[in-house]
PDB file of C-alpha atoms and ligand atoms in Angstrom:
ATOM      1  CA  MET U 265     -41.448  76.559  -0.851  1.00 61.00           C
ATOM      2  CA  SER U 266     -37.679  76.255  -1.102  1.00 84.00           C
ATOM      3  CA  ASP U 267     -36.355  72.960  -2.366  1.00 95.00           C
ATOM      4  CA  CYS U 268     -33.255  73.369  -0.164  1.00 98.00           C
ATOM      5  CA  LEU U 269     -33.284  70.752   2.595  1.00 98.00           C
ATOM      6  CA  PHE U 270     -31.757  72.975   5.259  1.00 98.00           C
ATOM      7  CA  CYS U 271     -33.952  75.971   4.331  1.00 98.00           C
ATOM      8  CA  ARG U 272     -36.911  73.659   4.895  1.00 98.00           C
ATOM      9  CA  ILE U 273     -35.492  72.547   8.237  1.00 98.00           C
ATOM     10  CA  ALA U 274     -34.961  76.226   9.161  1.00 98.00           C
ATOM     11  CA  ALA U 275     -38.568  76.959   8.191  1.00 97.00           C
ATOM     12  CA  GLY U 276     -39.790  74.026  10.287  1.00 96.00           C
ATOM     13  CA  SER U 277     -41.403  72.212   7.354  1.00 97.00           C
ATOM     14  CA  ILE U 278     -38.993  69.288   7.826  1.00 97.00           C
ATOM     15  CA  PRO U 279     -38.515  68.176  11.438  1.00 98.00           C
ATOM     16  CA  SER U 280     -35.149  68.263  13.153  1.00 98.00           C
ATOM     17  CA  GLN U 281     -33.729  67.824  16.617  1.00 98.00           C
ATOM     18  CA  LYS U 282     -33.077  71.481  17.382  1.00 98.00           C
ATOM     19  CA  VAL U 283     -30.489  72.268  20.007  1.00 98.00           C
ATOM     20  CA  TYR U 284     -30.138  76.047  19.517  1.00 98.00           C
ATOM     21  CA  GLU U 285     -32.055  78.698  17.623  1.00 98.00           C
ATOM     22  CA  ASP U 286     -32.112  82.460  17.367  1.00 98.00           C
ATOM     23  CA  ASP U 287     -33.309  84.851  14.697  1.00 98.00           C
ATOM     24  CA  GLU U 288     -30.382  84.229  12.359  1.00 98.00           C
ATOM     25  CA  MET U 289     -29.102  80.692  12.993  1.00 98.00           C
ATOM     26  CA  LEU U 290     -30.277  77.196  13.857  1.00 98.00           C
ATOM     27  CA  ALA U 291     -28.421  74.195  15.283  1.00 98.00           C
ATOM     28  CA  PHE U 292     -29.780  70.661  15.029  1.00 98.00           C
ATOM     29  CA  ARG U 293     -28.392  67.162  15.478  1.00 98.00           C
ATOM     30  CA  ASP U 294     -26.917  65.446  12.435  1.00 98.00           C
ATOM     31  CA  ILE U 295     -29.169  62.610  11.311  1.00 98.00           C
ATOM     32  CA  ASN U 296     -26.142  60.343  10.856  1.00 97.00           C
ATOM     33  CA  PRO U 297     -23.764  61.333  13.653  1.00 96.00           C
ATOM     34  CA  ALA U 298     -20.065  60.643  13.106  1.00 94.00           C
ATOM     35  CA  ARG U 299     -19.273  61.087  16.799  1.00 95.00           C
ATOM     36  CA  PRO U 300     -21.329  61.148  20.015  1.00 96.00           C
ATOM     37  CA  VAL U 301     -21.738  64.895  19.595  1.00 98.00           C
ATOM     38  CA  HIS U 302     -22.492  65.941  16.026  1.00 98.00           C
ATOM     39  CA  VAL U 303     -24.505  69.097  15.453  1.00 98.00           C
ATOM     40  CA  LEU U 304     -25.046  71.117  12.290  1.00 98.00           C
ATOM     41  CA  LEU U 305     -25.163  74.885  12.705  1.00 99.00           C
ATOM     42  CA  ILE U 306     -26.678  76.790   9.794  1.00 99.00           C
ATOM     43  CA  PRO U 307     -27.495  80.395   8.965  1.00 98.00           C
ATOM     44  CA  LYS U 308     -31.244  80.770   8.383  1.00 98.00           C
ATOM     45  CA  LYS U 309     -30.387  82.819   5.323  1.00 98.00           C
ATOM     46  CA  HIS U 310     -29.599  80.563   2.384  1.00 98.00           C
ATOM     47  CA  ILE U 311     -25.866  80.684   1.652  1.00 98.00           C
ATOM     48  CA  SER U 312     -24.784  77.759  -0.507  1.00 98.00           C
ATOM     49  CA  SER U 313     -21.232  77.479   0.823  1.00 98.00           C
ATOM     50  CA  LEU U 314     -18.177  79.557   1.623  1.00 98.00           C
ATOM     51  CA  MET U 315     -17.686  79.645  -2.151  1.00 98.00           C
ATOM     52  CA  SER U 316     -20.593  82.084  -2.380  1.00 97.00           C
ATOM     53  CA  ALA U 317     -20.346  83.815   1.002  1.00 98.00           C
ATOM     54  CA  THR U 318     -19.666  87.558   0.839  1.00 98.00           C
ATOM     55  CA  ALA U 319     -18.481  90.236   3.232  1.00 98.00           C
ATOM     56  CA  GLU U 320     -22.162  90.862   3.997  1.00 98.00           C
ATOM     57  CA  ASP U 321     -22.318  87.356   5.489  1.00 98.00           C
ATOM     58  CA  ALA U 322     -19.274  87.823   7.720  1.00 98.00           C
ATOM     59  CA  PRO U 323     -21.158  89.046  10.827  1.00 98.00           C
ATOM     60  CA  VAL U 324     -23.495  86.057  11.030  1.00 98.00           C
ATOM     61  CA  LEU U 325     -20.668  83.642  10.227  1.00 98.00           C
ATOM     62  CA  GLY U 326     -18.663  85.192  13.048  1.00 98.00           C
ATOM     63  CA  ARG U 327     -21.579  84.913  15.439  1.00 98.00           C
ATOM     64  CA  MET U 328     -22.010  81.250  14.455  1.00 98.00           C
ATOM     65  CA  LEU U 329     -18.376  80.530  15.325  1.00 98.00           C
ATOM     66  CA  ALA U 330     -18.788  82.414  18.588  1.00 98.00           C
ATOM     67  CA  ARG U 331     -21.829  80.265  19.463  1.00 98.00           C
ATOM     68  CA  ALA U 332     -20.200  76.891  18.726  1.00 98.00           C
ATOM     69  CA  ASN U 333     -18.667  76.249  22.141  1.00 98.00           C
ATOM     70  CA  GLU U 334     -21.931  76.848  23.985  1.00 98.00           C
ATOM     71  CA  ILE U 335     -23.655  74.309  21.727  1.00 98.00           C
ATOM     72  CA  ALA U 336     -20.837  71.769  22.086  1.00 98.00           C
ATOM     73  CA  VAL U 337     -20.858  72.044  25.875  1.00 98.00           C
ATOM     74  CA  ALA U 338     -24.645  71.721  26.051  1.00 98.00           C
ATOM     75  CA  GLU U 339     -24.501  68.616  23.835  1.00 98.00           C
ATOM     76  CA  GLY U 340     -21.889  66.859  25.971  1.00 97.00           C
ATOM     77  CA  SER U 341     -18.505  68.003  24.675  1.00 98.00           C
ATOM     78  CA  PRO U 342     -17.197  70.225  27.480  1.00 97.00           C
ATOM     79  CA  ASP U 343     -13.483  69.875  26.791  1.00 97.00           C
ATOM     80  CA  GLY U 344     -13.291  70.955  23.166  1.00 98.00           C
ATOM     81  CA  PHE U 345     -14.707  70.072  19.789  1.00 98.00           C
ATOM     82  CA  ARG U 346     -13.943  70.258  16.094  1.00 97.00           C
ATOM     83  CA  VAL U 347     -15.611  72.461  13.492  1.00 97.00           C
ATOM     84  CA  ILE U 348     -15.661  71.308   9.884  1.00 97.00           C
ATOM     85  CA  ILE U 349     -17.144  73.080   6.865  1.00 97.00           C
ATOM     86  CA  ASN U 350     -17.270  71.137   3.605  1.00 97.00           C
ATOM     87  CA  ASN U 351     -17.445  73.311   0.501  1.00 98.00           C
ATOM     88  CA  GLY U 352     -18.372  72.371  -3.035  1.00 97.00           C
ATOM     89  CA  ARG U 353     -17.304  69.405  -5.116  1.00 97.00           C
ATOM     90  CA  VAL U 354     -13.737  69.211  -3.875  1.00 95.00           C
ATOM     91  CA  GLY U 355     -14.848  69.646  -0.257  1.00 96.00           C
ATOM     92  CA  GLN U 356     -17.385  66.839  -0.863  1.00 95.00           C
ATOM     93  CA  GLN U 357     -20.271  68.970   0.377  1.00 97.00           C
ATOM     94  CA  GLU U 358     -23.540  67.046   0.095  1.00 98.00           C
ATOM     95  CA  VAL U 359     -26.116  69.589   1.248  1.00 98.00           C
ATOM     96  CA  PRO U 360     -25.671  72.913  -0.579  1.00 98.00           C
ATOM     97  CA  HIS U 361     -26.636  75.162   2.344  1.00 98.00           C
ATOM     98  CA  LEU U 362     -23.649  76.321   4.386  1.00 98.00           C
ATOM     99  CA  HIS U 363     -23.316  74.424   7.659  1.00 98.00           C
ATOM    100  CA  LEU U 364     -20.771  74.022  10.414  1.00 98.00           C
ATOM    101  CA  HIS U 365     -20.310  70.472  11.624  1.00 98.00           C
ATOM    102  CA  ILE U 366     -19.684  70.701  15.380  1.00 98.00           C
ATOM    103  CA  VAL U 367     -18.170  67.348  16.297  1.00 97.00           C
ATOM    104  CA  GLY U 368     -17.069  66.110  19.683  1.00 97.00           C
ATOM    105  CA  GLY U 369     -17.952  64.020  22.650  1.00 95.00           C
ATOM    106  CA  PRO U 370     -16.488  62.984  25.908  1.00 94.00           C
ATOM    107  CA  ASP U 371     -13.476  61.488  24.114  1.00 95.00           C
ATOM    108  CA  PRO U 372     -11.077  63.006  21.550  1.00 95.00           C
ATOM    109  CA  VAL U 373     -12.439  62.846  18.004  1.00 94.00           C
ATOM    110  CA  GLY U 374      -9.240  61.318  16.611  1.00 90.00           C
ATOM    111  CA  PRO U 375      -7.196  62.287  13.573  1.00 87.00           C
ATOM    112  CA  MET U 376      -8.773  64.423  10.869  1.00 79.00           C
ATOM    113  CA  LEU U 377     -11.989  62.682   9.978  1.00 70.00           C
ATOM    114  CA  LYS U 378     -11.997  60.889   6.630  1.00 69.00           C
ATOM    115  CA  ARG U 379     -15.579  61.786   5.841  1.00 67.00           C
ATOM    116  CA  ILE U 380     -18.111  63.842   7.724  1.00 64.00           C
TER     117      ILE U 380
HETATM  118  P1  LIG Y1712     -22.031  67.773   4.097  1.00 64.81           P
HETATM  119  O1  LIG Y1712     -21.502  66.529   3.455  1.00 64.81           O
HETATM  120  O2  LIG Y1712     -20.978  68.610   4.755  1.00 64.81           O
HETATM  121  O3  LIG Y1712     -22.924  68.565   3.149  1.00 64.81           O
HETATM  122  O4  LIG Y1712     -22.927  67.276   5.310  1.00 64.81           O
HETATM  123  C1  LIG Y1712     -24.306  67.052   5.222  1.00 64.81           C
HETATM  124  C2  LIG Y1712     -24.729  66.467   6.541  1.00 64.81           C
HETATM  125  O5  LIG Y1712     -26.129  66.597   6.656  1.00 64.81           O
HETATM  126  C3  LIG Y1712     -24.417  64.966   6.708  1.00 64.81           C
HETATM  127  O6  LIG Y1712     -23.589  64.786   7.862  1.00 64.81           O
HETATM  128  C4  LIG Y1712     -25.797  64.341   6.876  1.00 64.81           C
HETATM  129  O7  LIG Y1712     -25.788  63.270   7.807  1.00 64.81           O
HETATM  130  C5  LIG Y1712     -26.619  65.509   7.366  1.00 64.81           C
HETATM  131  N1  LIG Y1712     -28.046  65.451   7.090  1.00 64.81           N
HETATM  132  C6  LIG Y1712     -28.635  65.171   5.914  1.00 64.81           C
HETATM  133  N2  LIG Y1712     -29.979  65.252   6.025  1.00 64.81           N
HETATM  134  C7  LIG Y1712     -30.233  65.602   7.313  1.00 64.81           C
HETATM  135  C8  LIG Y1712     -31.436  65.844   8.060  1.00 64.81           C
HETATM  136  N3  LIG Y1712     -32.656  65.753   7.499  1.00 64.81           N
HETATM  137  N4  LIG Y1712     -31.312  66.165   9.372  1.00 64.81           N
HETATM  138  C9  LIG Y1712     -30.100  66.245   9.948  1.00 64.81           C
HETATM  139  N5  LIG Y1712     -28.941  66.046   9.297  1.00 64.81           N
HETATM  140  C10 LIG Y1712     -29.003  65.729   8.000  1.00 64.81           C
HETATM  141 ZN1  LIG Y1713     -30.973  76.695   1.934  1.00 64.81          ZN
END
């Protein structure tokens, strides 16, 4: 059993509010949403962050970006959204499994978020 929180969510051993899933990625609602729409989109494969991503990971990362709008629209952010990826110590990443924050809502999200 992996001790990575998001690997365990991907495996279904920790519950989450899933909003999209296919064979290589999973999207679920952030437990502490910063905006009305706040979804985390993860690769099912464990990649710690963009600091350790390789060219081999580029296709799935591209497909995740290409999926983001569909998820945002379905969650209630039809007129745009913001994607944030925190990486490592300087990026203040808390969960060391690469994830896209998809943040939005009916209203603009405001200036660059201080912390997400
Ligand atoms: P980061 O600081 O970029 O690593 O973001 C980690 C995010 O994971 C935070 O926004 C947390 O609210 C969120 N989070 C932590 N645990 C869970 C969980 N069990 N389910 C959903 N979101 C979580
Ligand atoms: Zn993981």
